[in-house]
XYZ file of C-alpha atoms in Angstrom:
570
model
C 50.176 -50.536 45.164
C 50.518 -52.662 48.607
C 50.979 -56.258 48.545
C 47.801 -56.616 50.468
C 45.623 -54.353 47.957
C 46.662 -56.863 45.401
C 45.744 -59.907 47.384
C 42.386 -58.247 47.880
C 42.330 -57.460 44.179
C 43.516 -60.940 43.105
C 40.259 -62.775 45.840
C 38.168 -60.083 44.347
C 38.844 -61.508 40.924
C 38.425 -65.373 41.527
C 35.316 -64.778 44.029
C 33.611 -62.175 41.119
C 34.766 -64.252 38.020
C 32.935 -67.463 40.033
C 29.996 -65.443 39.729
C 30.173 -63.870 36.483
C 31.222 -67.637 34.974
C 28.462 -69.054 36.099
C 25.755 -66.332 34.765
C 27.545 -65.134 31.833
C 29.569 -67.881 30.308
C 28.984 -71.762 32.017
C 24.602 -71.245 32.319
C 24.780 -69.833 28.720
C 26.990 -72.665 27.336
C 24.712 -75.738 29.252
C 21.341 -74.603 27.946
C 22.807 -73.757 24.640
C 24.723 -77.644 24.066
C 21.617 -79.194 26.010
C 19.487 -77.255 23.415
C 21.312 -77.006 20.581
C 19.053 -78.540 18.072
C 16.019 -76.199 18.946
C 18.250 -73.041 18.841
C 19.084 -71.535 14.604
C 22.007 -69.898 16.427
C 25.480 -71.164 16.622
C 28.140 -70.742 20.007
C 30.500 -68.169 18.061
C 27.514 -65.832 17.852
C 27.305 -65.364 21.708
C 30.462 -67.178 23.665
C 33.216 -64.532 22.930
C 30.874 -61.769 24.094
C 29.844 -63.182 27.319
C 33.127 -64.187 28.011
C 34.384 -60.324 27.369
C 31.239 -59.422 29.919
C 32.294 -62.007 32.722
C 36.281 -61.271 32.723
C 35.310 -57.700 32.684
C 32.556 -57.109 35.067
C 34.443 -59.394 37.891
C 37.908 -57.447 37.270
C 36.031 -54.125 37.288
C 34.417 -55.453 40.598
C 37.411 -56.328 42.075
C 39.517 -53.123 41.691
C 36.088 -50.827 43.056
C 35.723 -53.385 45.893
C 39.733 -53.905 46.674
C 39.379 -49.632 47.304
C 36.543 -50.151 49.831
C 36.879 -49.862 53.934
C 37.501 -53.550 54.916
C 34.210 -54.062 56.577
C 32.325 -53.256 53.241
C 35.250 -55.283 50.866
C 34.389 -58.303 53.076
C 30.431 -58.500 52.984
C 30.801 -57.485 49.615
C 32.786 -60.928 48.424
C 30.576 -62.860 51.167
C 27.612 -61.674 49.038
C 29.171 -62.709 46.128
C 30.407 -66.003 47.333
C 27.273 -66.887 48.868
C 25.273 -66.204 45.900
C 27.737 -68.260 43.659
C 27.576 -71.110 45.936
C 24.262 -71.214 46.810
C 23.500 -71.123 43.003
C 25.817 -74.154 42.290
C 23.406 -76.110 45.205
C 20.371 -74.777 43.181
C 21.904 -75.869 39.913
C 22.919 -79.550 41.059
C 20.516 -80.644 43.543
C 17.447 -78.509 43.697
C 16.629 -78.153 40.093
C 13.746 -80.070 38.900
C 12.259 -80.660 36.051
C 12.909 -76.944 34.811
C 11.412 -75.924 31.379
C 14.949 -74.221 30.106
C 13.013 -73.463 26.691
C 9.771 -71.593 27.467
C 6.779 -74.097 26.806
C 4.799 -73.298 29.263
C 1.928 -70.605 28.421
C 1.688 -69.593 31.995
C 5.768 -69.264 32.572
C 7.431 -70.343 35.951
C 5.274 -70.728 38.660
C 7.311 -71.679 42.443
C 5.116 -74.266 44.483
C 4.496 -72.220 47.652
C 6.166 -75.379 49.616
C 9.038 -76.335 48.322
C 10.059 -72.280 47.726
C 9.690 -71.982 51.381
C 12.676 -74.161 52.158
C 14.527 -73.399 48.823
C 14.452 -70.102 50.411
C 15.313 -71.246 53.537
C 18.261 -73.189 52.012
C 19.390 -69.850 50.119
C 19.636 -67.712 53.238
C 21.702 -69.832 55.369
C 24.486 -70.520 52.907
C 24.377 -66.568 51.681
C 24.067 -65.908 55.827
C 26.655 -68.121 56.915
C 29.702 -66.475 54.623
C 29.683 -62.821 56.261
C 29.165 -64.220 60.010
C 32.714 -66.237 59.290
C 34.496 -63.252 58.110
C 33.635 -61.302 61.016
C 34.070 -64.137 63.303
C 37.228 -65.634 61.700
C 38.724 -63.393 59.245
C 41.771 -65.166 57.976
C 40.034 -68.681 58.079
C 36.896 -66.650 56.304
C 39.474 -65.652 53.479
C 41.420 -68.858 52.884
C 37.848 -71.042 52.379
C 36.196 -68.660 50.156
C 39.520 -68.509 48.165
C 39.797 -72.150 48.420
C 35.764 -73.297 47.403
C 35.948 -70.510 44.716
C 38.565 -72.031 43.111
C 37.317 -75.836 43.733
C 33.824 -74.856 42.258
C 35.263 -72.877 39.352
C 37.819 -75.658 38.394
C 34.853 -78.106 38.662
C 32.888 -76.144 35.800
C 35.679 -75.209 34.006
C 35.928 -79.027 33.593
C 32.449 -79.628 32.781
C 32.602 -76.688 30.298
C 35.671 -78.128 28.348
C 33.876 -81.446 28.061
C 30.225 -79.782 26.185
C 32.934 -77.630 23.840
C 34.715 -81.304 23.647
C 31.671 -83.469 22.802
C 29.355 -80.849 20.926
C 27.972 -81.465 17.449
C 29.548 -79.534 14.453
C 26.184 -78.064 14.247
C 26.872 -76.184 17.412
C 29.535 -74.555 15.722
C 29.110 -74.316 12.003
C 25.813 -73.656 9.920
C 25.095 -75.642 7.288
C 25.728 -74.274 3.798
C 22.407 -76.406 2.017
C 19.580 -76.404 3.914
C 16.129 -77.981 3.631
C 13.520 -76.654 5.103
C 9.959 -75.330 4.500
C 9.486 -72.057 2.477
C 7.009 -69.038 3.522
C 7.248 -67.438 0.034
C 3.288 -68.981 -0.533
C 2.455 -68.271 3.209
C -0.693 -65.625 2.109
C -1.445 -67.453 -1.336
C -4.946 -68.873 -2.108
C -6.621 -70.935 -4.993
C -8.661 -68.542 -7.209
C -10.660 -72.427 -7.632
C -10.485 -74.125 -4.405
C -8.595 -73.862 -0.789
C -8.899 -76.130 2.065
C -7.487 -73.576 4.657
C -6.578 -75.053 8.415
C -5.892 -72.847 10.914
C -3.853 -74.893 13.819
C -3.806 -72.541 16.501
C -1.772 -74.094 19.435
C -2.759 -75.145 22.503
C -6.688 -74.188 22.075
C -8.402 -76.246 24.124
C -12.378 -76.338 23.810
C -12.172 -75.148 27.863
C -10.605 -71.509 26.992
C -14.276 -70.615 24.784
C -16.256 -70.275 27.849
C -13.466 -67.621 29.966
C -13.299 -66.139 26.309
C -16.508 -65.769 25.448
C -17.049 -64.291 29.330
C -14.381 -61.831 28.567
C -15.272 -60.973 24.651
C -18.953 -61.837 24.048
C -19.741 -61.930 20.614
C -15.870 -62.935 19.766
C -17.040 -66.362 17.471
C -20.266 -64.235 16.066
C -18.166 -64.219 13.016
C -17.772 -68.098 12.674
C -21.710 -68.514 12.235
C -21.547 -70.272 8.687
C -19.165 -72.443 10.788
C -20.190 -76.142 12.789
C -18.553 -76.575 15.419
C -18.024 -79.686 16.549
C -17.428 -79.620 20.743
C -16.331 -83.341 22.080
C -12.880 -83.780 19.797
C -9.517 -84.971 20.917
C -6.545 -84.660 19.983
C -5.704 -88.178 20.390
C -1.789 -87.374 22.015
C -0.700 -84.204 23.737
C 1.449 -81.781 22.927
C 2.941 -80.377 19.159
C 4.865 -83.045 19.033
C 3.364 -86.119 18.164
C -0.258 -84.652 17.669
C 0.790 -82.086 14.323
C 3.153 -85.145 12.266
C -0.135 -87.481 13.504
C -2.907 -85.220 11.775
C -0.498 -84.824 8.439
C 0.286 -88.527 8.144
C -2.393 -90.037 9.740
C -0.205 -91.891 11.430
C -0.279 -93.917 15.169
C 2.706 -93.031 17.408
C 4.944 -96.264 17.984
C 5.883 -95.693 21.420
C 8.458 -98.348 21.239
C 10.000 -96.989 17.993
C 12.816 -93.849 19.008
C 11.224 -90.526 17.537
C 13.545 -90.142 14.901
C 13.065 -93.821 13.033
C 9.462 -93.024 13.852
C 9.609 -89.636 12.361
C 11.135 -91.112 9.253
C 8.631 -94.440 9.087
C 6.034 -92.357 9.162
C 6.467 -89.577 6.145
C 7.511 -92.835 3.998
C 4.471 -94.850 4.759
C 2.774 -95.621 1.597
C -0.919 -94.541 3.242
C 0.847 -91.211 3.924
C 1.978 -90.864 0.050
C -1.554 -92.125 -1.127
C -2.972 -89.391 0.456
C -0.478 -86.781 -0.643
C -0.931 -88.437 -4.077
C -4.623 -88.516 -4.395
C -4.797 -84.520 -3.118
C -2.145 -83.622 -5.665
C -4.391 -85.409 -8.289
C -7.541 -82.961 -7.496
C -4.509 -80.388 -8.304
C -4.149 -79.287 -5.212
C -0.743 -77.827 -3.742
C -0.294 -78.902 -0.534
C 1.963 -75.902 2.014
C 2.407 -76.071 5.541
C 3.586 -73.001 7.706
C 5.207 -74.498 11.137
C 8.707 -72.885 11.451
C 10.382 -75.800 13.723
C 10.651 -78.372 11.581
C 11.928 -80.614 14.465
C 8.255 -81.576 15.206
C 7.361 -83.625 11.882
C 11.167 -84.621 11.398
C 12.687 -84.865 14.433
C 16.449 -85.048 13.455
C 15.798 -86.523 10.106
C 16.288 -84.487 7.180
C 13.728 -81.950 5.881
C 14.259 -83.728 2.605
C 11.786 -86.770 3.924
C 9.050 -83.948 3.368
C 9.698 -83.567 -0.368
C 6.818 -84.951 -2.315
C 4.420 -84.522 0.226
C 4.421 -80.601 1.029
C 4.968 -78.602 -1.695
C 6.796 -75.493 0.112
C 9.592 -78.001 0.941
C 13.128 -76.441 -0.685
C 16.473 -76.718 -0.552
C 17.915 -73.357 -0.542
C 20.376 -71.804 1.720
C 18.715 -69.389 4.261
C 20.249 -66.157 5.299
C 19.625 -66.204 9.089
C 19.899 -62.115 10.695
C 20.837 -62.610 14.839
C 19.357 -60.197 16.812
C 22.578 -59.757 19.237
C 20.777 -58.063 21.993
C 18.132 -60.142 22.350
C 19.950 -63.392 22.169
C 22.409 -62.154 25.368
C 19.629 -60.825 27.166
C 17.412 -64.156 26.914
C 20.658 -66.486 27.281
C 21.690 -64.255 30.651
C 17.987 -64.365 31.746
C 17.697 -68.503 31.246
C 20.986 -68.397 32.737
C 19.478 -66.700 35.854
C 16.339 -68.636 35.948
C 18.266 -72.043 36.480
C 20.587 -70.344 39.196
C 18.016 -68.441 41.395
C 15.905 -69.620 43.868
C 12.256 -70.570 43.666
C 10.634 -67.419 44.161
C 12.882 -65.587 41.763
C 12.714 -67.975 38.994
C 9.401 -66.235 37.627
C 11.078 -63.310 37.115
C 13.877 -64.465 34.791
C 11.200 -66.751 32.654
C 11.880 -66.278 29.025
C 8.815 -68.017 26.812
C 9.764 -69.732 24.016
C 8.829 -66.451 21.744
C 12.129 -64.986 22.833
C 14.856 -67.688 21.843
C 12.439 -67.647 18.138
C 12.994 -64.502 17.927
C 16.568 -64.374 18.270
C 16.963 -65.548 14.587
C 15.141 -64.332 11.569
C 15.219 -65.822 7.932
C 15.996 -63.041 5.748
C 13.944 -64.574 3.035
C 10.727 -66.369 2.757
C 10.168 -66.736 6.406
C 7.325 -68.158 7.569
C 5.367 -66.067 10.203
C 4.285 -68.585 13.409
C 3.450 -65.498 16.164
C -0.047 -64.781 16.466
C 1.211 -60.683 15.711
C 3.636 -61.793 13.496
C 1.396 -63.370 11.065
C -1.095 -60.623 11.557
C 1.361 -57.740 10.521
C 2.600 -59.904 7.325
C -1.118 -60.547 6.268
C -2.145 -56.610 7.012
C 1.039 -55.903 5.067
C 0.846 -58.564 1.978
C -2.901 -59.429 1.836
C -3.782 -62.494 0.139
C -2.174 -63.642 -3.058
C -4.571 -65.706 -5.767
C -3.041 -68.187 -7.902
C -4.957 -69.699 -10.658
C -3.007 -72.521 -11.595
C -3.593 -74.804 -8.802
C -5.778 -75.633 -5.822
C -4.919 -75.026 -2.438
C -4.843 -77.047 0.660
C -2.688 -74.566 3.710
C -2.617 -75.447 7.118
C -1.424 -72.213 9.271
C 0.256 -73.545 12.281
C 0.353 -70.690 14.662
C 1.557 -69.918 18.581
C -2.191 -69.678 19.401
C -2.702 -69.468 23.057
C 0.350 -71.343 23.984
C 2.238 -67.959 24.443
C -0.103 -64.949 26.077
C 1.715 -62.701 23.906
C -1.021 -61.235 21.595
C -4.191 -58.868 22.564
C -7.427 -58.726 22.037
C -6.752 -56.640 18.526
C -4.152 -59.386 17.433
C -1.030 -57.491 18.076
C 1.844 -57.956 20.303
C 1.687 -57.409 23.977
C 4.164 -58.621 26.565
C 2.299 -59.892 29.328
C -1.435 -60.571 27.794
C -3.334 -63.134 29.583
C -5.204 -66.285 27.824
C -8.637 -64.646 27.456
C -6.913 -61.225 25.226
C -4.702 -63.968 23.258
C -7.381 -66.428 22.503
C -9.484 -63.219 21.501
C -6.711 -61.553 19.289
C -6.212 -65.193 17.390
C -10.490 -64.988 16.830
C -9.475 -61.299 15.542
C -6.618 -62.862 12.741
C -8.801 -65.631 11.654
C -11.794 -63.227 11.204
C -9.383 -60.829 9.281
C -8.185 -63.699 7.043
C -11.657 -65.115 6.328
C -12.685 -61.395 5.277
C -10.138 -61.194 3.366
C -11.285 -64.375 1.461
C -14.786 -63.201 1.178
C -13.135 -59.938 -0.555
C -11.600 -62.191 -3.089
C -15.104 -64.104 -3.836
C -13.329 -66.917 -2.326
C -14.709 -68.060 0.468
C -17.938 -69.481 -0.748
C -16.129 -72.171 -2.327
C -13.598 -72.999 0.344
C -13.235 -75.420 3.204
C -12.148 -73.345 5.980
C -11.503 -75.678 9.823
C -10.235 -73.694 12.721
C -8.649 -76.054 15.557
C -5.448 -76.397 17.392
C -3.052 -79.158 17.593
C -3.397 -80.057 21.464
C -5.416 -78.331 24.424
C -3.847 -78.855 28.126
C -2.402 -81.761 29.652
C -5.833 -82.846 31.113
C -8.058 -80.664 28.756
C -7.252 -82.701 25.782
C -9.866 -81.356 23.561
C -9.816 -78.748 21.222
C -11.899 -76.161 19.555
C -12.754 -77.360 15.872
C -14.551 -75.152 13.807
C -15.055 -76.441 10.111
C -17.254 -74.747 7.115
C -17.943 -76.596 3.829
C -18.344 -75.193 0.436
C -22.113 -73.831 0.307
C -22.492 -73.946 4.204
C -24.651 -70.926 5.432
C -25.943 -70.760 8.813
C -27.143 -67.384 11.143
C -25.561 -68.890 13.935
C -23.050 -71.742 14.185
C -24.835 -75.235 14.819
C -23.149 -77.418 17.562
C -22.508 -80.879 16.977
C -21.261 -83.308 20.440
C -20.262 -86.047 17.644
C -17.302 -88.157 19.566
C -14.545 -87.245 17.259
C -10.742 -86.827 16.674
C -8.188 -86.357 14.813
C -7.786 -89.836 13.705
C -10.419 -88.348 11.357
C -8.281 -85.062 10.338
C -6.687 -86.371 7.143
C -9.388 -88.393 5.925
C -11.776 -85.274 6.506
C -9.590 -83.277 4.484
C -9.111 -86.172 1.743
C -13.125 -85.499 1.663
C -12.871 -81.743 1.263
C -10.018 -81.610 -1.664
C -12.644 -84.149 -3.486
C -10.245 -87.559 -2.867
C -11.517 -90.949 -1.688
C -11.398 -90.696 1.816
C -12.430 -94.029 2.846
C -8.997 -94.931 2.301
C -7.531 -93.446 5.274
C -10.163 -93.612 7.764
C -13.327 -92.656 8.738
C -14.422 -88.674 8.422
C -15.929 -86.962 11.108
C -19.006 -86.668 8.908
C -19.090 -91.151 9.931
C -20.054 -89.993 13.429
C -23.484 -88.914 15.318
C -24.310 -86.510 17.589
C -24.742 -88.023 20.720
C -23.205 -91.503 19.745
C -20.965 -93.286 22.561
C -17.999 -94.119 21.020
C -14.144 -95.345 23.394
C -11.380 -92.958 22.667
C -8.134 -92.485 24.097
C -6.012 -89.610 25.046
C -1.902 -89.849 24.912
C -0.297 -87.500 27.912
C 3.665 -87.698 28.162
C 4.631 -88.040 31.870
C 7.754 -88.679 33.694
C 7.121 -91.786 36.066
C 9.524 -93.148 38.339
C 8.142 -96.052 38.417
C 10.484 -96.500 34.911
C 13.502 -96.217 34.206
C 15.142 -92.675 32.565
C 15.175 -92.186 28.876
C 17.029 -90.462 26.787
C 16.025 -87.357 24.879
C 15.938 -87.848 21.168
C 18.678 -85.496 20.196
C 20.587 -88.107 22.203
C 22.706 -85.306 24.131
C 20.704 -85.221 27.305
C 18.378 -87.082 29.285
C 14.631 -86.916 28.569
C 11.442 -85.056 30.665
C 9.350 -87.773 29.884
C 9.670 -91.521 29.990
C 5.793 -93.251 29.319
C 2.550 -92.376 28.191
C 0.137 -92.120 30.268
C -3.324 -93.371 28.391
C -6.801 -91.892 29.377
C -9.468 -93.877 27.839
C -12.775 -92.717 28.038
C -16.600 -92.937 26.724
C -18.477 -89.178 26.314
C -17.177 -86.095 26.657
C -14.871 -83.629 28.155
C -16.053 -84.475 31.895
C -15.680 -87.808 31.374
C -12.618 -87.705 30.116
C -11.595 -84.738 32.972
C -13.158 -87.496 35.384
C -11.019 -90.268 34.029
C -7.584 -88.220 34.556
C -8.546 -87.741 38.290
C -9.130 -91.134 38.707
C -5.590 -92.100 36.744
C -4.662 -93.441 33.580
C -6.271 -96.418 32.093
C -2.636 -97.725 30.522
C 0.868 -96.734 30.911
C 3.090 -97.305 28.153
C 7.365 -96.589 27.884
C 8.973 -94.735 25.813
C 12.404 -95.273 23.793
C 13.214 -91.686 24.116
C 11.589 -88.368 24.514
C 11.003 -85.484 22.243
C 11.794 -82.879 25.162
């Protein structure tokens, strides 16, 4: 082989493995130590792999391409370069803000400006290689030799310093592990249940596009009230689902994990645990990241309060596949332009689905849950009462359809239809049983939108018969969660609070709304896993008299307070 076929072979190789590093093995490795708390995985179950896939695909590249006529070897590695370099811009300095974990119900979505010249900035650096190695082909080789090497050294760097400064937890699963159990997940009270369905990110503005869509699709709930002005006091999973089991305000001030910890050892929050238990009543909650009612705080905090809290070790089984395909496709996402991004999206349904406890998992996907009830049914115990609150995806993922199962790319109005489907199958399956008569049954969600920030809340008492479901505008939230369901397990309530029974239709009552926002107007905080920076650093308060207009009304004209943050959950 010619000297000169191996110095295209050898530029071939470091222009190639540039490219391949960055998708395959330096993208993976950021979200992954950025993340690594949210993620059940470990580095050793994907870093070998992808490293086999980068040195491999650039070498095979390079021999094919080294064979090539010139012309074609040389806009070949100018496409290559370009793309590699012009991803390294997008990664450092055009990046913003970017959801590397799949919140968002609606995925990416590229503002129509700022793609324009993200696109703009894209074509000239991927244009500009190819015109310099026809123009100036030894100068064209030496500088895409020379950057190639500069911006792979640079990574390689950064790389060595995340494997440096990583948690053992990045590397190593623990052996003992506390966590909550979903061996009870489809077991009732033969006596009495209070049953809460929390079905994410329901706001009360999705029943009018649903009902559109699916008339008829609440018919079912008609022994139901539902109660149409509540809030859910702060936004988002996390703090609004630890609030409405502890009854607890956030302390803004406080960093999430001492507040996390404060707040499941508050003596109200025992009281009420207590004074359930005494009505016997076995208290289980089914959310599988435990994150959001601990934060980094041992699951152990929860002993004593939930009864499906365990200390077990959990065989976890990796779905290989999926976890290389997501990891490549985040990888992607942060390295392509605006107007590709959407494309590589993976919702947060993917990376859970990467790992699956072997035993006594606890089904969160709306089709998930659904396929272990249709499988299982419900189990009766008749030992103890039972108070269950169901935290499932909801609408936050369109990932069900309208008959509750899995579908890809469903849209909110099939979602929120297929979640009315479950809940309708579980209630029927209660009524089969004899049980629901006698039960306390609420369907809500933790949060609605950013703005939206009401929710559906649905709630049927022991005895309650109607032929259609009464509406009551009462101003309530869910301040008034735990002592309502103090009230339904027969405890005192008035020791935590008011129920939302203490409130009239049509009575004007102040509440405020919690939205985490990033504001430049303060400073940067970190996130609470303490290994990156935070998205938000304030809340943004919305406080408002009446209902959902007013309080939509209020967030146009701005918020009423702005408080900072110690640190941020995302």
């Amino acid at each position: 082989m010619s000297k000169e076929r191996l110095k295209k072979i050898g530029i071939g190789f470091l222009i190639y493995f540039l490219l391949c590093f960055m998708l395959f093995i330096f993208g993976p490795s950021e979200i992954f130590f950025a993340n690594v708390t949210e993620f059940s995985f470990i580095y050793g179950d994907f870093a070998g792999y992808l490293a086999v896939l980068a040195v491999g695909g650039a070498l095979v590249l390079a021999l094919v391409t080294a064979f090539l006529p010139d012309v074609v070897y040389r806009v070949a590695l100018s496409l290559a370069f370009g793309i590699a370099a012009a991803g390294y811009i997008q990664i450092m300095f055009l990046n913003k803000d970017l959801d590397l974990l799949g919140v968002n119900p609606e995925g990416y979505r590229a503002k129509a400006g700022t793609a324009v010249w993200n696109l703009v900035v894209w074509i000239l650096v991927i244009a500009a290689v190819p015109v310099l190695s026809f123009c100036k082909k030894e100068i064209w080789r030496k500088v895409v030799a020379g950057l190639a090497a500069f911006l792979l050294s640079i990574q390689l760097v950064a790389l060595v310093s995340l494997l440096l400064t990583a948690k053992d937890s990045a590397y190593v699963r623990e052996e003992g592990d506390w966590h909550l159990s979903g061996e009870e997940q489809f077991t009732v009270s033969a006596d009495q249940n209070v049953i809460v369905f929390v079905l994410d990110y329901f706001s009360n503005q999705y029943l009018e596009p649903l009902l559109n869509a699916y008339p008829g699709a609440t018919d079912f709930l008609h022994d139901f009230t539902y109660y149409s002005n509540v809030d859910c006091v702060y936004f988002g999973t996390f703090p609004s689902l630890p609030h409405m089991l502890t009854g607890q305000d956030v302390d803004m001030g406080m960093p999430i994990n001492d507040w996390c910890y404060k707040i499941w050892n508050e003596e109200s929050t025992a009281q009420f645990y207590d004074a359930v238990k005494e009505k016997n009543f076995k208290v289980n909650v089914y959310t599988p990241d435990t994150n959001i009612l601990c934060g980094l705080n041992d699951v152990s905090i929860l002993e004593g309060k939930l009864d499906n809290v365990v200390n077990t070790s959990q065989e976890i089984d990796i779905n290989s596949r999926l976890l290389f395909k997501t990891l490549i496709k985040m990888s992607a996402y942060r390295m392509m332009p605006e107007y590709v991004k959407p494309s590589f999206y993976a919702n947060i349904d993917e990376y859970s689905g990467i790992t699956t406890v072997v035993d006594n998992p606890i089904s969160h996907e709306n089709y998930q849950f659904y396929q272990a009830l249709s499988e299982k049914g419900l189990s009766v115990d008749s030992k103890s009462n039972y108070m269950v609150i169901q935290h499932l995806m909801g609408p936050h993922l369109y990932t069900t359809d309208e008959t509750g199962h899995y579908k890809e790319d469903s849209t909110l109005e099939e979602t929120a239809k297929g979640c009315m489907v479950i809940v309708e199958d579980y209630i029927n399956r209660l009524k089969e049983q004899g049980l629901y008569e006698n039960a306390t049954i609420v369907i809500t969600a933790d949060h609605g939108g950013g703005y939206d920030s009401q929710v559906i809340f649905y709630i049927k008492k022991p005895g309650e018969s109607h032929d259609s479901s009464p509406v009551n505008d009462a101003p309530v939230s869910f301040c008034e969660f735990l002592p309502t369901l103090a009230d339904a397990a027969g405890a005192d309530a008035s020791s935590f609070g008011q129920t939302i029974d203490a409130f009239a239709p049509g009575e004007e009552r102040e509440r405020t709304v919690w939205l985490r926002w990033n504001d430049p107007a303060y400073p940067a905080v970190p996130c609470y896993t303490g290994d990156k920076e935070g998205s938000s650093n304030v809340y943004y308060g919305y406080t408002y008299t009446g209902d959902i207009k007013d309080l939509l009304e209020q967030t146009q004209r701005g918020p009423s307070c702005i408080v900072p943050v110690a640190d941020s959950y995302f």
